[in-house]
Coordinates of C-alpha atoms and ligand atoms in Angstrom, one line a residue:
X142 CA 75.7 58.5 36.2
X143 CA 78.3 56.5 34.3
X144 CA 81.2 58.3 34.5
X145 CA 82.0 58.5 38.4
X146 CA 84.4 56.7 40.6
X147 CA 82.7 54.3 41.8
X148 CA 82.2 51.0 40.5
X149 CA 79.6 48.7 41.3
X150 CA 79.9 44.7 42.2
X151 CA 77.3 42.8 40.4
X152 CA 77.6 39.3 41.5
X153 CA 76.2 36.5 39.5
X154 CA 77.4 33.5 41.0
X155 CA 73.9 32.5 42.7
X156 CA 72.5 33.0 39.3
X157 CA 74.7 32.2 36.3
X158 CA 77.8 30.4 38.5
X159 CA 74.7 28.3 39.7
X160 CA 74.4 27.3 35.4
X161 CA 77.8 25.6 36.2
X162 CA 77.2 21.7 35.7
X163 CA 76.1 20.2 38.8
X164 CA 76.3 23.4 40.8
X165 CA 72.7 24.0 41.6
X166 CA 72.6 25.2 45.5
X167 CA 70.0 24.2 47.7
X168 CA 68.2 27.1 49.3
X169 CA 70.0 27.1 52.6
X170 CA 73.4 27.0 50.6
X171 CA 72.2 30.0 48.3
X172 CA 71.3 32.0 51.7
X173 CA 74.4 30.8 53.4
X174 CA 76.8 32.5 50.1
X175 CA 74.2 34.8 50.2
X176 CA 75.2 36.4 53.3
X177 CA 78.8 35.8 52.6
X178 CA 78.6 37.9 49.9
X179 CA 76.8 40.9 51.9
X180 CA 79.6 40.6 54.2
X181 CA 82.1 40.9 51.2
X182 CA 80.2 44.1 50.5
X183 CA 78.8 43.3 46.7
X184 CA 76.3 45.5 45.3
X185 CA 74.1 43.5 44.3
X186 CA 73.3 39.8 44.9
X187 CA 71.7 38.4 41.7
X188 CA 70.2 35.6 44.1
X189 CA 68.7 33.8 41.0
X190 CA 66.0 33.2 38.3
X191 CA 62.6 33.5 39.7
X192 CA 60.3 32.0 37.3
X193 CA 62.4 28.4 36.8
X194 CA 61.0 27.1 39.3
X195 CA 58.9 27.2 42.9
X196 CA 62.2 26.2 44.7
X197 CA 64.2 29.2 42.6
X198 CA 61.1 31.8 43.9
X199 CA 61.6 30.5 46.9
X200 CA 65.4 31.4 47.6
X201 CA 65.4 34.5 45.6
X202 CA 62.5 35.6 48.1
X203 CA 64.0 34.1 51.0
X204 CA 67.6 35.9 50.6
X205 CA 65.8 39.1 49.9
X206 CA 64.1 38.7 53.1
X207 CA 68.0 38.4 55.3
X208 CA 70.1 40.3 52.9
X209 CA 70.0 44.1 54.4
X210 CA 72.5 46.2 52.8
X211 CA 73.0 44.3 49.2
X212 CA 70.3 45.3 46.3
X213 CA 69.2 41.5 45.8
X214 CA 68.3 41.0 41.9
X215 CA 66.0 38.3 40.0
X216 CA 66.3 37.4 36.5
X217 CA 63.6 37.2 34.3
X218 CA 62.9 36.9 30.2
X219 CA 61.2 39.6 28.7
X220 CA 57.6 38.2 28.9
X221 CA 54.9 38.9 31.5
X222 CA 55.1 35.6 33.5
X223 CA 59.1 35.9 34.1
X224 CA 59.0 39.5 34.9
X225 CA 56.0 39.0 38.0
X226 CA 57.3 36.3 39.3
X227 CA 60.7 38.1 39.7
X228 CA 58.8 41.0 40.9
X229 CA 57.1 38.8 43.4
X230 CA 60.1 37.3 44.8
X231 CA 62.5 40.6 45.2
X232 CA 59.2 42.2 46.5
X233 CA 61.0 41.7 50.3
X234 CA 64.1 43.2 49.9
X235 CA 65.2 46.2 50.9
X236 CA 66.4 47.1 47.7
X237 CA 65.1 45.2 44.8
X238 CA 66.6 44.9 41.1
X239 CA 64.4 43.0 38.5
X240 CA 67.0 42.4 35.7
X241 CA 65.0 41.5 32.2
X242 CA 66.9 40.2 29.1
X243 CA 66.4 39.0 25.5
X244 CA 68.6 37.9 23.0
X245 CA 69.6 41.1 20.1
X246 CA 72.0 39.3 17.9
X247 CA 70.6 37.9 14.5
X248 CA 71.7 34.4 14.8
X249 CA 69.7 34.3 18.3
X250 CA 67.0 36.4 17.0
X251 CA 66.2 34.3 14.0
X252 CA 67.0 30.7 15.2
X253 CA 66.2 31.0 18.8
X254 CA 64.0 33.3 19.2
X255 CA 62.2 33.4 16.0
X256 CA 61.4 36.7 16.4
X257 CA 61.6 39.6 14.3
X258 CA 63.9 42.9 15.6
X259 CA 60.7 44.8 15.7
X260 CA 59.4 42.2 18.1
X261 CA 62.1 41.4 20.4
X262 CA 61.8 45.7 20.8
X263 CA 58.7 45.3 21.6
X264 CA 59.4 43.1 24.0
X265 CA 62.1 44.4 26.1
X266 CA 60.2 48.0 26.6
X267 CA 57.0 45.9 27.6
X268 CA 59.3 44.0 30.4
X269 CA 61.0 46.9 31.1
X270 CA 58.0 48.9 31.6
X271 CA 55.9 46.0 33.3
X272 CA 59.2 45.8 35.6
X273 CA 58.8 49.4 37.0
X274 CA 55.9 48.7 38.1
X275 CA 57.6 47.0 40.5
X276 CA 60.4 48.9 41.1
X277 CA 62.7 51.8 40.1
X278 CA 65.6 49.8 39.8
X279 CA 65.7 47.8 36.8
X280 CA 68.5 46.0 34.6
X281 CA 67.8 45.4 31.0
X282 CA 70.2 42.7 29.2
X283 CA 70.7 42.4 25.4
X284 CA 72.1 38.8 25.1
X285 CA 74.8 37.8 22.7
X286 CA 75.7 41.6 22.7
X287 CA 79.3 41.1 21.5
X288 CA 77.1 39.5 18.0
X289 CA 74.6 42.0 18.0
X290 CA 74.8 45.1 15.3
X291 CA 75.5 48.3 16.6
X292 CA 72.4 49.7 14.9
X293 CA 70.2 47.8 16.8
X294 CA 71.9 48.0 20.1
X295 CA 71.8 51.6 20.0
X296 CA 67.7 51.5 18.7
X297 CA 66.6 48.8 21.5
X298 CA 69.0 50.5 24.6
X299 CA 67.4 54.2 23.5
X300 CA 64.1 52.4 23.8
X301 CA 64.4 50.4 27.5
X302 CA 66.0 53.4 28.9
X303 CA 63.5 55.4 27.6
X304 CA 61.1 52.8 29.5
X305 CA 62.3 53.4 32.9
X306 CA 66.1 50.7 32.5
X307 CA 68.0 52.4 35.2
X308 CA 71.1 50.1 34.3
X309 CA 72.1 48.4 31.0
X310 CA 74.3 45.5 30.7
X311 CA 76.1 44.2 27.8
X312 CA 76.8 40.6 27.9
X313 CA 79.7 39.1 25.9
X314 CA 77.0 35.5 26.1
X315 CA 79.9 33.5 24.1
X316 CA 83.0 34.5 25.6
X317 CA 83.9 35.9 21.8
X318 CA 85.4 39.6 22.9
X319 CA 88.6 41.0 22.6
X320 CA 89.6 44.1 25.1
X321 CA 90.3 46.4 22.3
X322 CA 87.3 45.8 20.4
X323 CA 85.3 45.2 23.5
X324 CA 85.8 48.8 24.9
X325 CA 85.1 50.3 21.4
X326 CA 81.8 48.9 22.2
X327 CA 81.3 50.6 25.3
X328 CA 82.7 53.6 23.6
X329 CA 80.5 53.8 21.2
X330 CA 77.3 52.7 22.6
X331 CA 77.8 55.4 25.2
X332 CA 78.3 58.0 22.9
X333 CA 75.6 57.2 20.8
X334 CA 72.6 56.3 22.9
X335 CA 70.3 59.1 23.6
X336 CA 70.3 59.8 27.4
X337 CA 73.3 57.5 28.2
X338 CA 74.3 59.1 31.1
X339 CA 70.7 58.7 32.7
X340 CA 71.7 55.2 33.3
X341 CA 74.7 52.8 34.3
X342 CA 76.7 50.7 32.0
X343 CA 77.6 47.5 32.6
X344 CA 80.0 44.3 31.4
X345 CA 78.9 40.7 31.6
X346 CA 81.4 38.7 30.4
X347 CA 81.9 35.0 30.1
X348 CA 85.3 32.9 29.8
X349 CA 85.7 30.7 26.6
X350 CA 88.5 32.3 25.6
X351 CA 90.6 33.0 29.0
X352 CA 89.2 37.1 28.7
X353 CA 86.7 37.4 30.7
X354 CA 88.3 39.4 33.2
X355 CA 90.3 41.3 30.6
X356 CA 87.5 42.8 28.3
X357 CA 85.3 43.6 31.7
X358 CA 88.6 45.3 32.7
X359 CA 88.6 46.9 29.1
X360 CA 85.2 47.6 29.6
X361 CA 85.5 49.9 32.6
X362 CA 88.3 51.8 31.9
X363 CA 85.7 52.5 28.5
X364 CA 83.0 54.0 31.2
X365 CA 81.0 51.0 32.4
X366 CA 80.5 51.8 35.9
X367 CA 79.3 47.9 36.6
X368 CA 81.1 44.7 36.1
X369 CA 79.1 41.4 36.7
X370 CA 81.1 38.9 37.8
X371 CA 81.2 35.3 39.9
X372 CA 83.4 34.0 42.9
X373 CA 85.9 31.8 41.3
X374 CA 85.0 32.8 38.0
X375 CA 82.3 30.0 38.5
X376 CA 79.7 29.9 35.4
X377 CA 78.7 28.4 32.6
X378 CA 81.1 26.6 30.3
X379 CA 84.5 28.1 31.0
X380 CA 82.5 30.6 33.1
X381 CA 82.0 34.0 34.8
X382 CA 84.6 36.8 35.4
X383 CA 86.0 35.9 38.7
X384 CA 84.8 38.7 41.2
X385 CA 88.1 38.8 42.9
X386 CA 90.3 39.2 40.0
X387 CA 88.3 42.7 38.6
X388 CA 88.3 44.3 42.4
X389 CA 92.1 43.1 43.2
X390 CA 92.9 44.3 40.0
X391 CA 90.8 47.5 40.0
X392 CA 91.8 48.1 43.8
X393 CA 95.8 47.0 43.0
X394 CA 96.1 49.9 39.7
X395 CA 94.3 52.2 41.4
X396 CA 96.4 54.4 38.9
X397 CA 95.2 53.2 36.2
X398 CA 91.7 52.8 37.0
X399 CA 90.9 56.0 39.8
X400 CA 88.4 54.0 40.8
X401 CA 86.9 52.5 44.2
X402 CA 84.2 49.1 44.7
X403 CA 82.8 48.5 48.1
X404 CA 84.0 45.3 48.5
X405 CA 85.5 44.0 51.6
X406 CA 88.6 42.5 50.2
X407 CA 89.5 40.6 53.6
X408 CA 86.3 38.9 52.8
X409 CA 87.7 37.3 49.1
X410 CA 89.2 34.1 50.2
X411 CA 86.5 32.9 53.2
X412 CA 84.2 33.5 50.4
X413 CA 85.9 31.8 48.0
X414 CA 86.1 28.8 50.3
X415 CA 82.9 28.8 51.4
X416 CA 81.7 28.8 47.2
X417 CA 84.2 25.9 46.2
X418 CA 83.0 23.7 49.1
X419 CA 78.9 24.2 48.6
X420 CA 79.2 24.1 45.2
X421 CA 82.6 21.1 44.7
X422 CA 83.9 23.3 42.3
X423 CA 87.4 23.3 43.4
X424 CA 90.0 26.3 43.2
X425 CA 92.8 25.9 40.9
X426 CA 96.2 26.1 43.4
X427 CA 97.6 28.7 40.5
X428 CA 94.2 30.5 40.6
X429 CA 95.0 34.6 41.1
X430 CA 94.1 36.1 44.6
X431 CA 92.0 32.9 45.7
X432 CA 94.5 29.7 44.7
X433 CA 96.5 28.5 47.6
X434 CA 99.8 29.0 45.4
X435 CA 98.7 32.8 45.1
X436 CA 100.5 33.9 47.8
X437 CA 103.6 31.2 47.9
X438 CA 106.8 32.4 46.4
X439 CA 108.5 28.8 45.7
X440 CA 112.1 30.2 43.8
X441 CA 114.6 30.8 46.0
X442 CA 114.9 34.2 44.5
X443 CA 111.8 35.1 45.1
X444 CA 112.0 34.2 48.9
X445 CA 115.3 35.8 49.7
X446 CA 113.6 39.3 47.7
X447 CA 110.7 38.8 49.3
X448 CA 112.4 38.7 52.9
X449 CA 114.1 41.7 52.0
X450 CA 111.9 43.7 51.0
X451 CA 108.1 42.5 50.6
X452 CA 107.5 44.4 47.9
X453 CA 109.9 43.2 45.2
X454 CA 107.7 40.4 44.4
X455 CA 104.5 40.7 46.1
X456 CA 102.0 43.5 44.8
X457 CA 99.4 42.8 46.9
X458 CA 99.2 41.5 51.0
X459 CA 97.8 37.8 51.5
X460 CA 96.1 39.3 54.6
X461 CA 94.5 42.0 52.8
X462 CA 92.6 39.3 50.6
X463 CA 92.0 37.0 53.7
X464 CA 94.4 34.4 53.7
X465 CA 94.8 35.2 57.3
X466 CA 91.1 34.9 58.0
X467 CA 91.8 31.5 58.6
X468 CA 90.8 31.3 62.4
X469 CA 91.3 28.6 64.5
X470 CA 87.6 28.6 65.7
X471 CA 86.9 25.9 68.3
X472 CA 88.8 22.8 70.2
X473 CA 87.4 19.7 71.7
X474 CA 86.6 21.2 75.0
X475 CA 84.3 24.2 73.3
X476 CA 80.5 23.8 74.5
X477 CA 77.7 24.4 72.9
X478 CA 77.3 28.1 73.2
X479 CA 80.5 28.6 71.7
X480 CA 79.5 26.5 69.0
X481 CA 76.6 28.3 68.3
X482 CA 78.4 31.7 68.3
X483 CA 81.1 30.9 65.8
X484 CA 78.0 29.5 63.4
X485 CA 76.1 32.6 64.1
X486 CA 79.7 34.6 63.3
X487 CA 79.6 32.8 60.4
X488 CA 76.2 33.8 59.4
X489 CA 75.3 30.3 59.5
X490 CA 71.5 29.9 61.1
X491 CA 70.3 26.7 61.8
X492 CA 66.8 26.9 62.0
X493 CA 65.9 24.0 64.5
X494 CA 67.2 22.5 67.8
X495 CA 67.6 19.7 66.8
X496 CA 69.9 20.3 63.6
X497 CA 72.1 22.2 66.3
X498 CA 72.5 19.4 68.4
X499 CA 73.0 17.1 65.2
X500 CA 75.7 19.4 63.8
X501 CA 77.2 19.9 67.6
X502 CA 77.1 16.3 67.7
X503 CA 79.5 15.6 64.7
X504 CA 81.6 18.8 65.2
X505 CA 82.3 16.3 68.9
X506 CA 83.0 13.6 66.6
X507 CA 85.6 15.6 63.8
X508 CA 87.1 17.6 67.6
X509 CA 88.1 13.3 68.5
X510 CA 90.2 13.1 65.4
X511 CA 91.2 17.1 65.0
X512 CA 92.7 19.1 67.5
X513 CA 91.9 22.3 65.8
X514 CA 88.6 23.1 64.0
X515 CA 88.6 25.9 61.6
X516 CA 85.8 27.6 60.0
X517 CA 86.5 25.8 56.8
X518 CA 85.5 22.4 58.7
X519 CA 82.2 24.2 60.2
X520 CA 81.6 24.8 57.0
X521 CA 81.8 21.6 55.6
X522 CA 79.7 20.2 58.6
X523 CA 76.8 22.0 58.1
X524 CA 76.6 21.2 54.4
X525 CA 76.8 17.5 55.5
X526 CA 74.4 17.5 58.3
X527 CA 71.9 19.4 56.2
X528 CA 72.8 17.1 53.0
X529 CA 71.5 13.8 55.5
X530 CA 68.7 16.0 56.5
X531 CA 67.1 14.3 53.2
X532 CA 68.8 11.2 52.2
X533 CA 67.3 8.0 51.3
X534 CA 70.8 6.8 50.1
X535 CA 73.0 6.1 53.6
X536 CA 76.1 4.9 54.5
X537 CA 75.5 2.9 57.6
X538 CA 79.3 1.4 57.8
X539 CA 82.0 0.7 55.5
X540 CA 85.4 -1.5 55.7
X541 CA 87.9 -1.1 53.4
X542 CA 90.9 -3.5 53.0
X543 CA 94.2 -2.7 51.0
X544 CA 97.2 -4.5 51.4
X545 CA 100.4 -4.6 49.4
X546 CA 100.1 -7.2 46.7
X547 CA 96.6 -7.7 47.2
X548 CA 93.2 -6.5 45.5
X549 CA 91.7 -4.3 47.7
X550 CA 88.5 -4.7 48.7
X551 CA 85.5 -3.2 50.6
X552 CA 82.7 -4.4 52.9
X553 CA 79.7 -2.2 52.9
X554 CA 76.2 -1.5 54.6
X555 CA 74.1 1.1 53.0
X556 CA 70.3 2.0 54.1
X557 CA 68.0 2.4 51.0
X558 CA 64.6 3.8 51.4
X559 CA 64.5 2.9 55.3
X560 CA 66.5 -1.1 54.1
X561 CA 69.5 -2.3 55.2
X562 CA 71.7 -4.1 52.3
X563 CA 75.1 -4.9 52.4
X564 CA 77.9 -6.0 49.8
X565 CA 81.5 -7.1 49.6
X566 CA 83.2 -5.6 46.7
X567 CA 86.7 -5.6 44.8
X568 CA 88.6 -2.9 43.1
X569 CA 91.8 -1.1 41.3
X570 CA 92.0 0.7 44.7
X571 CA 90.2 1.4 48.1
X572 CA 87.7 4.1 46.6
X573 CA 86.8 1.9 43.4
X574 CA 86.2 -0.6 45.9
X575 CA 83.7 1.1 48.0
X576 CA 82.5 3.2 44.4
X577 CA 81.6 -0.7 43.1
X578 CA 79.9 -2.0 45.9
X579 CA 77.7 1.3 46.4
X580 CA 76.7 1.1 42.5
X581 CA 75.9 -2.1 42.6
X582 CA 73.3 -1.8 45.4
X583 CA 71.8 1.3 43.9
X584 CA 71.9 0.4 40.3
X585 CA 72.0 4.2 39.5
X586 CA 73.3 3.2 36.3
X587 CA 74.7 6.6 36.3
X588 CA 78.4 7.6 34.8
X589 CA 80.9 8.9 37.2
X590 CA 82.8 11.6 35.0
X591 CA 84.6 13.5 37.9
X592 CA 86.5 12.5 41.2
X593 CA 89.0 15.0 42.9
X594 CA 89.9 15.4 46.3
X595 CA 90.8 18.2 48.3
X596 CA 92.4 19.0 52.2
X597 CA 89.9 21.5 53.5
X598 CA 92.4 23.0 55.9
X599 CA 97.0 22.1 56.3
X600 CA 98.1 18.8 58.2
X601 CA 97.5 15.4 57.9
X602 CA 94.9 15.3 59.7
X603 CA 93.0 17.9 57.6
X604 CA 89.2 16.5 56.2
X605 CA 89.5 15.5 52.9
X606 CA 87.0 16.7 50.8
X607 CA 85.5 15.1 47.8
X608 CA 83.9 16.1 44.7
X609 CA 82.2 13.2 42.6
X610 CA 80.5 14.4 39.7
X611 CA 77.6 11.8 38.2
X612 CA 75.8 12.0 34.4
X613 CA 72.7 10.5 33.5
X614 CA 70.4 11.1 31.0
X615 CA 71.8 14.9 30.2
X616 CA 71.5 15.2 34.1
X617 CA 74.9 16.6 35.4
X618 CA 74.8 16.0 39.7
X619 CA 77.7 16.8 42.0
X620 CA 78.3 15.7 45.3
X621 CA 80.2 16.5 48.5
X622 CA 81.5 14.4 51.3
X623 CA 84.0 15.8 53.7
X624 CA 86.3 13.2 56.7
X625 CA 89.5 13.1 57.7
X626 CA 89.6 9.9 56.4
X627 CA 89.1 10.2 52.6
X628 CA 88.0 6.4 51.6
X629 CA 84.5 7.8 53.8
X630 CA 84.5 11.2 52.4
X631 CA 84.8 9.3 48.8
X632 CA 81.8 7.2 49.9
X633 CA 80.1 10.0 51.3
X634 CA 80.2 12.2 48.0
X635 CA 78.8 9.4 45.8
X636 CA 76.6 9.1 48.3
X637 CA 75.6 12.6 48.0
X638 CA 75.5 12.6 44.2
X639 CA 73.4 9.6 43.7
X640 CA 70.9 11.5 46.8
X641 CA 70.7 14.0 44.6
X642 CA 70.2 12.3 41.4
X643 CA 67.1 10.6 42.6
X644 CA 65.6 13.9 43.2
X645 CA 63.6 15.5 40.8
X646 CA 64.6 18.2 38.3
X647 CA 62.3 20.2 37.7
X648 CA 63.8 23.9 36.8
X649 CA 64.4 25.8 33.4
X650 CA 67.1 27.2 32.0
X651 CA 66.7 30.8 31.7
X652 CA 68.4 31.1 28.0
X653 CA 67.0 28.2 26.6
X654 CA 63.5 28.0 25.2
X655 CA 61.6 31.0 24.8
X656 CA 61.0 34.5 25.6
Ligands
KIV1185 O1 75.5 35.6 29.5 C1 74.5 36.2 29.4 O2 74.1 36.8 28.4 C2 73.6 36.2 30.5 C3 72.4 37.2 30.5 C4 71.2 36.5 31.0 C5 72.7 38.4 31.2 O3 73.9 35.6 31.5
ZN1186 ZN1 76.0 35.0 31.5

């Protein structure tokens, strides 16, 4: 089964891009990328981790019940409670994975896990086993791989495939592999566990040293036959393998690699786009395939060759990745049914009335100061109409002054909780202005550690889109505010954050803690 030419698209980024700090999705985001990514044609959709928490079960159950054509996947640890409650939630789909892991290397073993090799054995074929009971298709995980012994990683993969594991992944945890040595691993592993080619081998891979994409590369040209992998190399730490990297690059060398993925590869940059802005991670410009400097060939040199003859600098066609995909959607004379088409086209459902005619509403308002509306700025609408949809925080008006020689400052009215309050506030600039006044209303007492902006779409009049990111307490929140003017997309992000901070948090981190 390993050795064909087909490679399959395991994407995480619902799952471990969503271990990013402050990128935890709602569950209408996680459907919305959700069907993004069956339009993009992955495999399979790990939507999440079950058993974290009622709002996790939830959205893994939810996108299982919309996604058609995608295998959707739930983690769980190798104990009993994890594996139901991911068997519980994929029990929907069409196709359901239940992928079950547990830590093999000694240092996770012993000081983690404090469990013995014989135990953590035990455990995985008991998952394993419990997990067929659900379904056929099941992943089995041996964490911190790239520190595990050989030994053992042949003894506890003979054992889980021998349990029904239909696909086994080896996750590089720490981001410590090197290609060469990365694809010995594959190598050998394949060679040397017993009915190898009963199942399919596959490369998780994380970024802390810049090689993710390289050793899953490394991996697959060694016979694994899945890479796992995240839009925008979102993830943990330094993060994922970016999904668009391994298929451009597998797609690009087809010589070198004689194989083919499913993926739609017009699809790469909307769903890029449509990641960054739900989650506020933004893209790099110089990021490959997805960056908006991708494409753009700035020498002179360059330009001239490239006018020539395309290919003596471009390997690949911006169109073919979806640059083009850009559409100018709708105008200020589109009605409502045309509205509600391009959000359906989207895949966007809005499951009330009256949050059409709320989101119709402000797409009137943006259509005053933007001739043309793409889908990027759809996008961004319905994340901030759903966003209000449970906000005590609220920015009910905001002035800003800043003048040449003068301290800027900023009059504000926010609603708290149902109450008007209002403020006048001074600062090093318009947004610290307005950033000072909201703190000192909502006394979050929270530490801003990230502010970026972003033009969601060319021109001057573009929406700005903000990113805020807020700390407190070990609590990591991001928040989103888009508007052509920034000053109120600035206000509206903190907004967002501090919304979000006053939430609840109430899930668990799949790798901490125990089995
Ligand atoms: O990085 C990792 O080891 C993981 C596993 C849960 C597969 O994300
Ligand atoms: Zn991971």
């Amino acid at each position: 089964m390993s050795q064909n030419n087909t490679l399959i698209i395991f994407d995480t980024t619902l799952r471990d891009g969503e271990q990013s700090p402050g990128a935890s999705m709602t569950r209408d985001e996680k459907i919305r990328i959700a069907r993004q990514l069956e339009k993009l044609g992955v495999d399979v959709i790990e939507a999440g981790f079950a058993a974290a928490s009622p709002g996790d079960f939830e959205a893994i159950k939810s996108i299982a019940e919309v996604v058609k054509h995608s295998t959707v996947c739930s983690l769980a640890r190798a104990n009993e409670k994890d594996v139901r409650a991911a068997g519980e939630a994929i029990r929907p789909a069409a196709r359901g994975r239940i992928h079950t892991f547990i830590a093999t290397s000694p240092i996770h073993m012993e000081k983690k896990l404090r469990m013995s090799p014989d135990q953590v054995v035990e455990a995985a074929v008991k998952a394993v086993r419990l997990a067929r009971e659900y379904t056929d298709d099941v992943e089995f995980s041996a964490e911190d791989a790239v520190r595990s012994e050989m030994d053992f990683l042949c003894r506890i993969f003979e054992a889980v495939i021998e349990a029904g594991a239909t696909t086994i992944n080896v996750p590089d945890t720490v981001g410590y592999a090197v290609p060469d040595q990365w694809a010995e691993r594959f190598r050998t592993l394949i060679a040397r566990v017993p009915n190898s080619d009963r199942v399919v081998w596959s490369t998780h891979c994380h970024n802390d040293l810049g090689m993710a994409v390289a050793n899953s590369l490394a991996a697959v040209m060694a016979g694994a036959r899945q890479v796992e992998c995240t839009i925008n190399g979102l993830g943990e730490r330094a993060g994922n393998a970016s999904l668009e990297e391994v298929v451009m690059a597998v797609r690009t060398r087809g010589d070198a690699f004689g194989l083919e993925s499913g993926i739609e590869t017009t699809q790469l940059v909307p769903t890029s786009k449509l990641v960054s802005s739900i989650t506020g991670y933004p893209v790099q410009p110089n990021k490959a395939i997805v960056g908006a400097n991708a494409f753009a060939h700035e020498s002179g040199i360059h330009q001239d060759g490239v006018l020539k003859h395309r290919e003596t600098y471009e390997i690949m066609r911006a169109e073919d990745v979806g640059w083009n995909a850009n559409k100018l959607t709708l105008g200020k004379l589109s009605g409502r049914n045309a509205f509600r088409t391009r959000l359906q086209e989207l895949g966007i459902e809005l499951d009330s009335e009256e949050a059409l005619n709320a989101t119709f509403a402000r797409f009137k308002e943006l259509a005053d100061k933007k001739r043309e509306i793409y889908d990027e700025d759809l996008q961004a609408l319905v994340s901030g109409v759903a966003e209000e949809a449970v906000e005590t925080l609220r920015l009910v008006s905001l002035r800003v002054c800043s003048e040449t020689g003068e301290t800027p400052h900023a009059h504000l009215v926010l609603n708290v909780d149902g109450v008007e309050h209002d403020v006048d506030a001074v600062g090093g600039g318009p947004v610290d202005a307005v950033f000072k006044g909201i703190e000192s209303i909502v006394k979050s007492d929270s530490a801003l550690t990230l502010y970026s902006v972003n033009n969601i779409t060319g021109g001057t009049d573009a929406q700005g889109e903000v990113t805020v990111r807020v700390e407190k307490d070990g609590r990591i929140i991001n928040g989103q505010g888009a508007d052509t003017d920034i000053v109120i997309a600035s206000a509206k992000a903190y907004l967002n954050a501090l919304n979000r901070l006053r939430q609840p948090e109430r899930r668990q981190h799949p790798q901490l803690g125990d089995v």
